[in-house]
């Protein structure tokens, strides 16, 4: 063979090898760029998801705290509207607080464990705040009932929201109240 042909073949082979190496380098570079871009997209998506989750948690916490304060203020509002004759002694005030806390908080509880826990906390706090001794079982099975509906002979505007021991009259009065509603 002629030397020129051999040189041309070697040069062509060198060019082909260089082109293959350049092509491989370009493919590797493109793959690295794609991997980096995908990783950046994943990081951005993860950051966005974390921000959204954080915002949702903050919103839930704010709603829960607001709702808890709303319940607390419902109890306070009822206590502040009590007639002075109803809270003439410490025991009456404790009964009114027990009734209102039961009305606002206990009535929303859905399982027995939570209800028992509520009455335990109520018993402890009534003792701590008012120095009265009512057991968890007493509070649960002998509830304090307040109302202004037992005095049906007085006009509604003059009725006093007070403690009642007339448990036997309650069904009859409530039945009459529901008939007129």
mmCIF file of N, CA, C and O in Angstrom, residues 62-168:
data_model
loop_
_atom_site.group_PDB
_atom_site.id
_atom_site.type_symbol
_atom_site.label_atom_id
_atom_site.label_comp_id
_atom_site.label_asym_id
_atom_site.label_seq_id
_atom_site.Cartn_x
_atom_site.Cartn_y
_atom_site.Cartn_z
ATOM 1 N N UNK A 62 -53.158 27.765 64.548
ATOM 2 C CA UNK A 62 -53.897 29.007 64.795
ATOM 3 C C UNK A 62 -55.384 28.712 64.960
ATOM 4 O O UNK A 62 -56.033 29.234 65.875
ATOM 5 N N UNK A 63 -55.927 27.860 64.107
ATOM 6 C CA UNK A 63 -57.353 27.524 64.207
ATOM 7 C C UNK A 63 -57.648 26.815 65.522
ATOM 8 O O UNK A 63 -58.621 27.130 66.210
ATOM 9 N N UNK A 64 -56.793 25.857 65.899
ATOM 10 C CA UNK A 64 -57.010 25.123 67.148
ATOM 11 C C UNK A 64 -56.912 26.063 68.348
ATOM 12 O O UNK A 64 -57.743 26.016 69.251
ATOM 13 N N UNK A 65 -55.900 26.919 68.346
ATOM 14 C CA UNK A 65 -55.753 27.862 69.459
ATOM 15 C C UNK A 65 -56.937 28.815 69.500
ATOM 16 O O UNK A 65 -57.495 29.078 70.570
ATOM 17 N N UNK A 66 -57.343 29.312 68.352
ATOM 18 C CA UNK A 66 -58.494 30.214 68.309
ATOM 19 C C UNK A 66 -59.742 29.518 68.835
ATOM 20 O O UNK A 66 -60.510 30.085 69.599
ATOM 21 N N UNK A 67 -59.947 28.271 68.414
ATOM 22 C CA UNK A 67 -61.125 27.520 68.860
ATOM 23 C C UNK A 67 -61.069 27.280 70.365
ATOM 24 O O UNK A 67 -62.083 27.395 71.052
ATOM 25 N N UNK A 68 -59.877 26.966 70.888
ATOM 26 C CA UNK A 68 -59.736 26.758 72.332
ATOM 27 C C UNK A 68 -60.062 28.043 73.079
ATOM 28 O O UNK A 68 -60.769 28.020 74.091
ATOM 29 N N UNK A 69 -59.563 29.169 72.583
ATOM 30 C CA UNK A 69 -59.885 30.446 73.231
ATOM 31 C C UNK A 69 -61.365 30.754 73.105
ATOM 32 O O UNK A 69 -61.967 31.308 74.013
ATOM 33 N N UNK A 70 -61.961 30.394 71.985
ATOM 34 C CA UNK A 70 -63.395 30.629 71.803
ATOM 35 C C UNK A 70 -64.182 29.855 72.857
ATOM 36 O O UNK A 70 -65.091 30.398 73.478
ATOM 37 N N UNK A 71 -63.829 28.600 73.090
ATOM 38 C CA UNK A 71 -64.513 27.802 74.114
ATOM 39 C C UNK A 71 -64.285 28.395 75.498
ATOM 40 O O UNK A 71 -65.205 28.483 76.305
ATOM 41 N N UNK A 72 -63.049 28.790 75.767
ATOM 42 C CA UNK A 72 -62.737 29.388 77.065
ATOM 43 C C UNK A 72 -63.577 30.645 77.284
ATOM 44 O O UNK A 72 -64.141 30.854 78.359
ATOM 45 N N UNK A 73 -63.691 31.476 76.265
ATOM 46 C CA UNK A 73 -64.451 32.711 76.411
ATOM 47 C C UNK A 73 -65.956 32.452 76.497
ATOM 48 O O UNK A 73 -66.684 33.240 77.090
ATOM 49 N N UNK A 74 -66.434 31.343 75.935
ATOM 50 C CA UNK A 74 -67.843 30.988 76.128
ATOM 51 C C UNK A 74 -68.114 30.697 77.602
ATOM 52 O O UNK A 74 -69.133 31.120 78.155
ATOM 53 N N UNK A 75 -67.192 29.988 78.236
ATOM 54 C CA UNK A 75 -67.335 29.707 79.669
ATOM 55 C C UNK A 75 -67.267 31.011 80.460
ATOM 56 O O UNK A 75 -68.100 31.268 81.337
ATOM 57 N N UNK A 76 -66.288 31.848 80.146
ATOM 58 C CA UNK A 76 -66.136 33.115 80.871
ATOM 59 C C UNK A 76 -67.361 34.014 80.689
ATOM 60 O O UNK A 76 -67.813 34.655 81.638
ATOM 61 N N UNK A 77 -67.886 34.069 79.481
ATOM 62 C CA UNK A 77 -69.067 34.893 79.225
ATOM 63 C C UNK A 77 -70.240 34.443 80.096
ATOM 64 O O UNK A 77 -70.933 35.261 80.695
ATOM 65 N N UNK A 78 -70.443 33.140 80.185
ATOM 66 C CA UNK A 78 -71.540 32.625 81.010
ATOM 67 C C UNK A 78 -71.317 32.943 82.485
ATOM 68 O O UNK A 78 -72.255 33.283 83.201
ATOM 69 N N UNK A 79 -70.086 32.841 82.936
ATOM 70 C CA UNK A 79 -69.796 33.155 84.337
ATOM 71 C C UNK A 79 -70.040 34.635 84.628
ATOM 72 O O UNK A 79 -70.581 34.991 85.678
ATOM 73 N N UNK A 80 -69.665 35.483 83.689
ATOM 74 C CA UNK A 80 -69.825 36.925 83.902
ATOM 75 C C UNK A 80 -71.280 37.375 83.837
ATOM 76 O O UNK A 80 -71.630 38.421 84.367
ATOM 77 N N UNK A 81 -72.131 36.587 83.207
ATOM 78 C CA UNK A 81 -73.542 36.944 83.116
ATOM 79 C C UNK A 81 -74.363 36.400 84.277
ATOM 80 O O UNK A 81 -75.559 36.628 84.344
ATOM 81 N N UNK A 82 -73.697 35.718 85.198
ATOM 82 C CA UNK A 82 -74.419 35.117 86.323
ATOM 83 C C UNK A 82 -74.977 36.202 87.233
ATOM 84 O O UNK A 82 -74.360 37.248 87.449
ATOM 85 N N UNK A 83 -76.139 35.938 87.764
ATOM 86 C CA UNK A 83 -76.787 36.843 88.704
ATOM 87 C C UNK A 83 -76.032 36.783 90.037
ATOM 88 O O UNK A 83 -75.605 35.711 90.463
ATOM 89 N N UNK A 84 -75.876 37.910 90.720
ATOM 90 C CA UNK A 84 -75.126 37.920 91.986
ATOM 91 C C UNK A 84 -75.659 36.942 93.031
ATOM 92 O O UNK A 84 -74.885 36.416 93.830
ATOM 93 N N UNK A 85 -76.948 36.664 93.004
ATOM 94 C CA UNK A 85 -77.482 35.724 93.996
ATOM 95 C C UNK A 85 -77.058 34.296 93.713
ATOM 96 O O UNK A 85 -77.079 33.451 94.603
ATOM 97 N N UNK A 86 -76.648 34.033 92.478
ATOM 98 C CA UNK A 86 -76.239 32.675 92.100
ATOM 99 C C UNK A 86 -74.843 32.375 92.641
ATOM 100 O O UNK A 86 -74.547 31.244 93.012
ATOM 101 N N UNK A 87 -74.005 33.366 92.700
ATOM 102 C CA UNK A 87 -72.614 33.143 93.113
ATOM 103 C C UNK A 87 -72.320 33.809 94.459
ATOM 104 O O UNK A 87 -71.292 34.411 94.658
ATOM 105 N N UNK A 88 -73.237 33.658 95.391
ATOM 106 C CA UNK A 88 -73.079 34.306 96.694
ATOM 107 C C UNK A 88 -72.020 33.630 97.565
ATOM 108 O O UNK A 88 -71.445 34.271 98.432
ATOM 109 N N UNK A 89 -71.737 32.362 97.337
ATOM 110 C CA UNK A 89 -70.675 31.691 98.082
ATOM 111 C C UNK A 89 -69.765 30.944 97.108
ATOM 112 O O UNK A 89 -70.127 30.719 95.945
ATOM 113 N N UNK A 90 -68.591 30.585 97.611
ATOM 114 C CA UNK A 90 -67.570 29.938 96.783
ATOM 115 C C UNK A 90 -68.091 28.649 96.138
ATOM 116 O O UNK A 90 -67.826 28.371 94.972
ATOM 117 N N UNK A 91 -68.856 27.872 96.864
ATOM 118 C CA UNK A 91 -69.366 26.605 96.348
ATOM 119 C C UNK A 91 -70.291 26.821 95.155
ATOM 120 O O UNK A 91 -70.244 26.075 94.183
ATOM 121 N N UNK A 92 -71.116 27.860 95.203
ATOM 122 C CA UNK A 92 -72.022 28.148 94.081
ATOM 123 C C UNK A 92 -71.228 28.541 92.835
ATOM 124 O O UNK A 92 -71.567 28.137 91.720
ATOM 125 N N UNK A 93 -70.198 29.344 93.036
ATOM 126 C CA UNK A 93 -69.363 29.751 91.899
ATOM 127 C C UNK A 93 -68.669 28.517 91.298
ATOM 128 O O UNK A 93 -68.585 28.382 90.076
ATOM 129 N N UNK A 94 -68.199 27.617 92.156
ATOM 130 C CA UNK A 94 -67.562 26.385 91.668
ATOM 131 C C UNK A 94 -68.564 25.538 90.893
ATOM 132 O O UNK A 94 -68.227 24.954 89.860
ATOM 133 N N UNK A 95 -69.800 25.458 91.384
ATOM 134 C CA UNK A 95 -70.825 24.686 90.674
ATOM 135 C C UNK A 95 -71.129 25.305 89.314
ATOM 136 O O UNK A 95 -71.283 24.590 88.316
ATOM 137 N N UNK A 96 -71.226 26.638 89.284
ATOM 138 C CA UNK A 96 -71.499 27.304 88.009
ATOM 139 C C UNK A 96 -70.358 27.071 87.029
ATOM 140 O O UNK A 96 -70.597 26.760 85.852
ATOM 141 N N UNK A 97 -69.115 27.197 87.500
ATOM 142 C CA UNK A 97 -67.975 26.932 86.626
ATOM 143 C C UNK A 97 -67.991 25.482 86.146
ATOM 144 O O UNK A 97 -67.761 25.202 84.966
ATOM 145 N N UNK A 98 -68.288 24.558 87.048
ATOM 146 C CA UNK A 98 -68.363 23.145 86.664
ATOM 147 C C UNK A 98 -69.437 22.902 85.613
ATOM 148 O O UNK A 98 -69.227 22.176 84.646
ATOM 149 N N UNK A 99 -70.594 23.532 85.813
ATOM 150 C CA UNK A 99 -71.687 23.381 84.846
ATOM 151 C C UNK A 99 -71.293 23.952 83.482
ATOM 152 O O UNK A 99 -71.491 23.303 82.444
ATOM 153 N N UNK A 100 -70.746 25.164 83.480
ATOM 154 C CA UNK A 100 -70.407 25.813 82.205
ATOM 155 C C UNK A 100 -69.273 25.076 81.489
ATOM 156 O O UNK A 100 -69.315 24.904 80.268
ATOM 157 N N UNK A 101 -68.269 24.632 82.235
ATOM 158 C CA UNK A 101 -67.172 23.875 81.614
ATOM 159 C C UNK A 101 -67.701 22.567 81.035
ATOM 160 O O UNK A 101 -67.304 22.155 79.938
ATOM 161 N N UNK A 102 -68.607 21.932 81.748
ATOM 162 C CA UNK A 102 -69.199 20.692 81.246
ATOM 163 C C UNK A 102 -70.017 20.964 79.994
ATOM 164 O O UNK A 102 -69.932 20.236 79.005
ATOM 165 N N UNK A 103 -70.797 22.031 80.036
ATOM 166 C CA UNK A 103 -71.645 22.375 78.890
ATOM 167 C C UNK A 103 -70.795 22.673 77.651
ATOM 168 O O UNK A 103 -71.100 22.223 76.543
ATOM 169 N N UNK A 104 -69.709 23.423 77.818
ATOM 170 C CA UNK A 104 -68.921 23.862 76.667
ATOM 171 C C UNK A 104 -67.916 22.798 76.220
ATOM 172 O O UNK A 104 -67.795 22.522 75.028
ATOM 173 N N UNK A 105 -67.206 22.198 77.162
ATOM 174 C CA UNK A 105 -66.129 21.277 76.782
ATOM 175 C C UNK A 105 -66.579 19.816 76.745
ATOM 176 O O UNK A 105 -66.375 19.128 75.757
ATOM 177 N N UNK A 106 -67.170 19.348 77.826
ATOM 178 C CA UNK A 106 -67.523 17.929 77.935
ATOM 179 C C UNK A 106 -68.494 17.497 76.840
ATOM 180 O O UNK A 106 -68.372 16.397 76.304
ATOM 181 N N UNK A 107 -69.435 18.348 76.513
ATOM 182 C CA UNK A 107 -70.448 17.972 75.512
ATOM 183 C C UNK A 107 -69.857 17.746 74.129
ATOM 184 O O UNK A 107 -70.510 17.174 73.268
ATOM 185 N N UNK A 108 -68.618 18.173 73.909
ATOM 186 C CA UNK A 108 -67.973 17.976 72.605
ATOM 187 C C UNK A 108 -67.100 16.717 72.568
ATOM 188 O O UNK A 108 -66.582 16.362 71.525
ATOM 189 N N UNK A 109 -66.902 16.080 73.699
ATOM 190 C CA UNK A 109 -66.029 14.905 73.747
ATOM 191 C C UNK A 109 -66.760 13.689 73.196
ATOM 192 O O UNK A 109 -67.942 13.512 73.434
ATOM 193 N N UNK A 110 -66.013 12.841 72.488
ATOM 194 C CA UNK A 110 -66.660 11.744 71.770
ATOM 195 C C UNK A 110 -66.353 10.357 72.312
ATOM 196 O O UNK A 110 -66.966 9.389 71.890
ATOM 197 N N UNK A 111 -65.393 10.229 73.232
ATOM 198 C CA UNK A 111 -65.154 8.890 73.770
ATOM 199 C C UNK A 111 -65.077 8.923 75.290
ATOM 200 O O UNK A 111 -64.842 9.965 75.900
ATOM 201 N N UNK A 112 -65.271 7.781 75.889
ATOM 202 C CA UNK A 112 -65.395 7.678 77.347
ATOM 203 C C UNK A 112 -64.092 8.039 78.056
ATOM 204 O O UNK A 112 -64.116 8.647 79.122
ATOM 205 N N UNK A 113 -62.964 7.684 77.474
ATOM 206 C CA UNK A 113 -61.671 8.006 78.101
ATOM 207 C C UNK A 113 -61.494 9.519 78.232
ATOM 208 O O UNK A 113 -61.047 10.011 79.278
ATOM 209 N N UNK A 114 -61.849 10.259 77.190
ATOM 210 C CA UNK A 114 -61.744 11.718 77.239
ATOM 211 C C UNK A 114 -62.708 12.304 78.260
ATOM 212 O O UNK A 114 -62.374 13.261 78.969
ATOM 213 N N UNK A 115 -63.896 11.732 78.350
ATOM 214 C CA UNK A 115 -64.884 12.226 79.325
ATOM 215 C C UNK A 115 -64.394 12.012 80.755
ATOM 216 O O UNK A 115 -64.511 12.899 81.594
ATOM 217 N N UNK A 116 -63.840 10.845 81.028
ATOM 218 C CA UNK A 116 -63.307 10.578 82.368
ATOM 219 C C UNK A 116 -62.149 11.515 82.682
ATOM 220 O O UNK A 116 -62.044 12.032 83.788
ATOM 221 N N UNK A 117 -61.279 11.718 81.694
ATOM 222 C CA UNK A 117 -60.161 12.632 81.887
ATOM 223 C C UNK A 117 -60.669 14.053 82.163
ATOM 224 O O UNK A 117 -60.135 14.750 83.023
ATOM 225 N N UNK A 118 -61.698 14.467 81.438
ATOM 226 C CA UNK A 118 -62.285 15.798 81.657
ATOM 227 C C UNK A 118 -62.738 15.941 83.112
ATOM 228 O O UNK A 118 -62.444 16.942 83.763
ATOM 229 N N UNK A 119 -63.476 14.965 83.620
ATOM 230 C CA UNK A 119 -63.978 15.064 84.986
ATOM 231 C C UNK A 119 -62.849 14.996 86.017
ATOM 232 O O UNK A 119 -62.947 15.604 87.076
ATOM 233 N N UNK A 120 -61.776 14.285 85.708
ATOM 234 C CA UNK A 120 -60.628 14.271 86.618
ATOM 235 C C UNK A 120 -60.004 15.656 86.672
ATOM 236 O O UNK A 120 -59.724 16.186 87.753
ATOM 237 N N UNK A 121 -59.768 16.261 85.512
ATOM 238 C CA UNK A 121 -59.184 17.605 85.466
ATOM 239 C C UNK A 121 -60.122 18.603 86.147
ATOM 240 O O UNK A 121 -59.679 19.456 86.928
ATOM 241 N N UNK A 122 -61.417 18.504 85.872
ATOM 242 C CA UNK A 122 -62.388 19.417 86.487
ATOM 243 C C UNK A 122 -62.365 19.268 87.999
ATOM 244 O O UNK A 122 -62.341 20.273 88.728
ATOM 245 N N UNK A 123 -62.345 18.050 88.499
ATOM 246 C CA UNK A 123 -62.303 17.813 89.945
ATOM 247 C C UNK A 123 -61.046 18.432 90.554
ATOM 248 O O UNK A 123 -61.121 19.133 91.573
ATOM 249 N N UNK A 124 -59.910 18.189 89.922
ATOM 250 C CA UNK A 124 -58.644 18.740 90.426
ATOM 251 C C UNK A 124 -58.648 20.262 90.415
ATOM 252 O O UNK A 124 -58.242 20.906 91.393
ATOM 253 N N UNK A 125 -59.115 20.854 89.321
ATOM 254 C CA UNK A 125 -59.075 22.314 89.205
ATOM 255 C C UNK A 125 -60.098 23.001 90.109
ATOM 256 O O UNK A 125 -59.834 24.084 90.630
ATOM 257 N N UNK A 126 -61.261 22.394 90.299
ATOM 258 C CA UNK A 126 -62.227 22.970 91.238
ATOM 259 C C UNK A 126 -61.666 22.922 92.662
ATOM 260 O O UNK A 126 -61.862 23.855 93.449
ATOM 261 N N UNK A 127 -60.941 21.861 92.981
ATOM 262 C CA UNK A 127 -60.313 21.788 94.301
ATOM 263 C C UNK A 127 -59.204 22.833 94.425
ATOM 264 O O UNK A 127 -59.113 23.539 95.434
ATOM 265 N N UNK A 128 -58.360 22.954 93.392
ATOM 266 C CA UNK A 128 -57.258 23.922 93.430
ATOM 267 C C UNK A 128 -57.756 25.364 93.498
ATOM 268 O O UNK A 128 -57.206 26.184 94.215
ATOM 269 N N UNK A 129 -58.794 25.668 92.726
ATOM 270 C CA UNK A 129 -59.260 27.050 92.644
ATOM 271 C C UNK A 129 -60.257 27.448 93.710
ATOM 272 O O UNK A 129 -60.280 28.606 94.142
ATOM 273 N N UNK A 130 -61.096 26.516 94.133
ATOM 274 C CA UNK A 130 -62.189 26.866 95.053
ATOM 275 C C UNK A 130 -62.139 26.103 96.375
ATOM 276 O O UNK A 130 -62.981 26.301 97.235
ATOM 277 N N UNK A 131 -61.179 25.200 96.495
ATOM 278 C CA UNK A 131 -61.050 24.382 97.705
ATOM 279 C C UNK A 131 -62.316 23.594 98.012
ATOM 280 O O UNK A 131 -62.733 23.482 99.163
ATOM 281 N N UNK A 132 -62.939 23.077 96.975
ATOM 282 C CA UNK A 132 -64.099 22.197 97.149
ATOM 283 C C UNK A 132 -63.666 20.792 96.789
ATOM 284 O O UNK A 132 -62.797 20.600 95.950
ATOM 285 N N UNK A 133 -64.258 19.835 97.429
ATOM 286 C CA UNK A 133 -63.904 18.426 97.194
ATOM 287 C C UNK A 133 -65.066 17.703 96.550
ATOM 288 O O UNK A 133 -65.992 17.273 97.233
ATOM 289 N N UNK A 134 -65.038 17.608 95.235
ATOM 290 C CA UNK A 134 -65.994 16.780 94.515
ATOM 291 C C UNK A 134 -65.168 15.797 93.708
ATOM 292 O O UNK A 134 -64.307 16.188 92.933
ATOM 293 N N UNK A 135 -65.450 14.548 93.889
ATOM 294 C CA UNK A 135 -64.669 13.524 93.185
ATOM 295 C C UNK A 135 -65.045 13.514 91.701
ATOM 296 O O UNK A 135 -66.083 14.031 91.292
ATOM 297 N N UNK A 136 -64.193 12.864 90.953
ATOM 298 C CA UNK A 136 -64.435 12.691 89.517
ATOM 299 C C UNK A 136 -65.768 11.983 89.304
ATOM 300 O O UNK A 136 -66.559 12.370 88.445
ATOM 301 N N UNK A 137 -66.035 10.955 90.100
ATOM 302 C CA UNK A 137 -67.292 10.209 89.963
ATOM 303 C C UNK A 137 -68.499 11.052 90.331
ATOM 304 O O UNK A 137 -69.540 10.981 89.668
ATOM 305 N N UNK A 138 -68.384 11.872 91.385
ATOM 306 C CA UNK A 138 -69.499 12.750 91.757
ATOM 307 C C UNK A 138 -69.824 13.705 90.618
ATOM 308 O O UNK A 138 -70.987 13.901 90.280
ATOM 309 N N UNK A 139 -68.788 14.316 90.052
ATOM 310 C CA UNK A 139 -69.011 15.279 88.971
ATOM 311 C C UNK A 139 -69.626 14.596 87.756
ATOM 312 O O UNK A 139 -70.450 15.179 87.059
ATOM 313 N N UNK A 140 -69.227 13.357 87.526
ATOM 314 C CA UNK A 140 -69.717 12.658 86.342
ATOM 315 C C UNK A 140 -71.149 12.162 86.528
ATOM 316 O O UNK A 140 -71.941 12.210 85.593
ATOM 317 N N UNK A 141 -71.501 11.713 87.728
ATOM 318 C CA UNK A 141 -72.809 11.076 87.923
ATOM 319 C C UNK A 141 -73.832 11.957 88.627
ATOM 320 O O UNK A 141 -75.012 11.624 88.655
ATOM 321 N N UNK A 142 -73.399 13.067 89.200
ATOM 322 C CA UNK A 142 -74.317 14.006 89.845
ATOM 323 C C UNK A 142 -74.046 15.403 89.283
ATOM 324 O O UNK A 142 -73.472 16.253 89.960
ATOM 325 N N UNK A 143 -74.415 15.638 88.044
ATOM 326 C CA UNK A 143 -74.043 16.899 87.394
ATOM 327 C C UNK A 143 -74.739 18.100 88.023
ATOM 328 O O UNK A 143 -75.800 17.993 88.619
ATOM 329 N N UNK A 144 -74.069 19.236 87.872
ATOM 330 C CA UNK A 144 -74.662 20.505 88.288
ATOM 331 C C UNK A 144 -75.501 21.001 87.126
ATOM 332 O O UNK A 144 -75.016 21.100 86.008
ATOM 333 N N UNK A 145 -76.752 21.296 87.382
ATOM 334 C CA UNK A 145 -77.632 21.781 86.324
ATOM 335 C C UNK A 145 -78.070 23.190 86.686
ATOM 336 O O UNK A 145 -78.612 23.426 87.764
ATOM 337 N N UNK A 146 -77.824 24.106 85.778
ATOM 338 C CA UNK A 146 -78.253 25.485 85.925
ATOM 339 C C UNK A 146 -79.241 25.782 84.817
ATOM 340 O O UNK A 146 -79.138 25.240 83.724
ATOM 341 N N UNK A 147 -80.172 26.631 85.095
ATOM 342 C CA UNK A 147 -81.116 27.036 84.065
ATOM 343 C C UNK A 147 -82.075 28.084 84.582
ATOM 344 O O UNK A 147 -82.222 28.276 85.795
ATOM 345 N N UNK A 148 -82.698 28.765 83.666
ATOM 346 C CA UNK A 148 -83.736 29.732 84.043
ATOM 347 C C UNK A 148 -85.107 29.250 83.588
ATOM 348 O O UNK A 148 -86.102 29.933 83.752
ATOM 349 N N UNK A 149 -85.162 28.065 83.049
ATOM 350 C CA UNK A 149 -86.397 27.561 82.448
ATOM 351 C C UNK A 149 -87.335 26.884 83.446
ATOM 352 O O UNK A 149 -88.460 26.571 83.103
ATOM 353 N N UNK A 150 -86.881 26.639 84.674
ATOM 354 C CA UNK A 150 -87.755 25.974 85.643
ATOM 355 C C UNK A 150 -88.799 26.932 86.216
ATOM 356 O O UNK A 150 -89.842 26.508 86.676
ATOM 357 N N UNK A 151 -88.487 28.213 86.170
ATOM 358 C CA UNK A 151 -89.407 29.215 86.703
ATOM 359 C C UNK A 151 -90.332 29.670 85.568
ATOM 360 O O UNK A 151 -90.170 30.742 85.002
ATOM 361 N N UNK A 152 -91.300 28.841 85.231
ATOM 362 C CA UNK A 152 -92.157 29.113 84.071
ATOM 363 C C UNK A 152 -93.203 30.188 84.354
ATOM 364 O O UNK A 152 -93.801 30.723 83.425
ATOM 365 N N UNK A 153 -93.414 30.537 85.628
ATOM 366 C CA UNK A 153 -94.438 31.534 85.943
ATOM 367 C C UNK A 153 -93.923 32.961 85.751
ATOM 368 O O UNK A 153 -94.718 33.890 85.609
ATOM 369 N N UNK A 154 -92.616 33.168 85.750
ATOM 370 C CA UNK A 154 -92.046 34.516 85.596
ATOM 371 C C UNK A 154 -91.798 34.820 84.130
ATOM 372 O O UNK A 154 -91.527 33.922 83.335
ATOM 373 N N UNK A 155 -91.849 36.105 83.778
ATOM 374 C CA UNK A 155 -91.476 36.474 82.402
ATOM 375 C C UNK A 155 -89.996 36.149 82.166
ATOM 376 O O UNK A 155 -89.193 36.172 83.095
ATOM 377 N N UNK A 156 -89.671 35.846 80.936
ATOM 378 C CA UNK A 156 -88.313 35.418 80.593
ATOM 379 C C UNK A 156 -87.259 36.444 81.014
ATOM 380 O O UNK A 156 -86.180 36.079 81.475
ATOM 381 N N UNK A 157 -87.563 37.716 80.881
ATOM 382 C CA UNK A 157 -86.578 38.757 81.187
ATOM 383 C C UNK A 157 -86.232 38.834 82.670
ATOM 384 O O UNK A 157 -85.186 39.361 83.035
ATOM 385 N N UNK A 158 -87.086 38.331 83.536
ATOM 386 C CA UNK A 158 -86.810 38.413 84.979
ATOM 387 C C UNK A 158 -86.314 37.093 85.555
ATOM 388 O O UNK A 158 -86.015 37.013 86.741
ATOM 389 N N UNK A 159 -86.223 36.079 84.763
ATOM 390 C CA UNK A 159 -85.766 34.786 85.259
ATOM 391 C C UNK A 159 -84.271 34.832 85.576
ATOM 392 O O UNK A 159 -83.501 35.518 84.915
ATOM 393 N N UNK A 160 -83.870 34.075 86.577
ATOM 394 C CA UNK A 160 -82.469 34.030 86.991
ATOM 395 C C UNK A 160 -81.909 32.642 86.670
ATOM 396 O O UNK A 160 -82.514 31.622 86.999
ATOM 397 N N UNK A 161 -80.768 32.641 86.049
ATOM 398 C CA UNK A 161 -80.052 31.419 85.691
ATOM 399 C C UNK A 161 -79.414 30.900 86.970
ATOM 400 O O UNK A 161 -78.455 31.453 87.478
ATOM 401 N N UNK A 162 -79.990 29.829 87.533
ATOM 402 C CA UNK A 162 -79.542 29.358 88.835
ATOM 403 C C UNK A 162 -79.455 27.843 88.880
ATOM 404 O O UNK A 162 -80.005 27.151 88.041
ATOM 405 N N UNK A 163 -78.776 27.388 89.931
ATOM 406 C CA UNK A 163 -78.599 25.968 90.180
ATOM 407 C C UNK A 163 -79.945 25.350 90.529
ATOM 408 O O UNK A 163 -80.750 25.944 91.227
ATOM 409 N N UNK A 164 -80.179 24.147 90.028
ATOM 410 C CA UNK A 164 -81.425 23.467 90.357
ATOM 411 C C UNK A 164 -81.134 22.074 90.886
ATOM 412 O O UNK A 164 -80.224 21.398 90.418
ATOM 413 N N UNK A 165 -81.914 21.705 91.866
ATOM 414 C CA UNK A 165 -81.846 20.343 92.397
ATOM 415 C C UNK A 165 -83.106 19.570 91.997
ATOM 416 O O UNK A 165 -83.264 18.420 92.356
ATOM 417 N N UNK A 166 -83.970 20.204 91.259
ATOM 418 C CA UNK A 166 -85.265 19.599 90.894
ATOM 419 C C UNK A 166 -85.114 18.733 89.654
ATOM 420 O O UNK A 166 -85.700 18.994 88.613
ATOM 421 N N UNK A 167 -84.321 17.685 89.783
ATOM 422 C CA UNK A 167 -84.082 16.808 88.642
ATOM 423 C C UNK A 167 -85.366 16.128 88.174
ATOM 424 O O UNK A 167 -85.529 15.852 86.993
ATOM 425 N N UNK A 168 -86.287 15.881 89.101
ATOM 426 C CA UNK A 168 -87.531 15.209 88.737
ATOM 427 C C UNK A 168 -88.432 16.116 87.890
ATOM 428 O O UNK A 168 -89.224 15.642 87.091
#
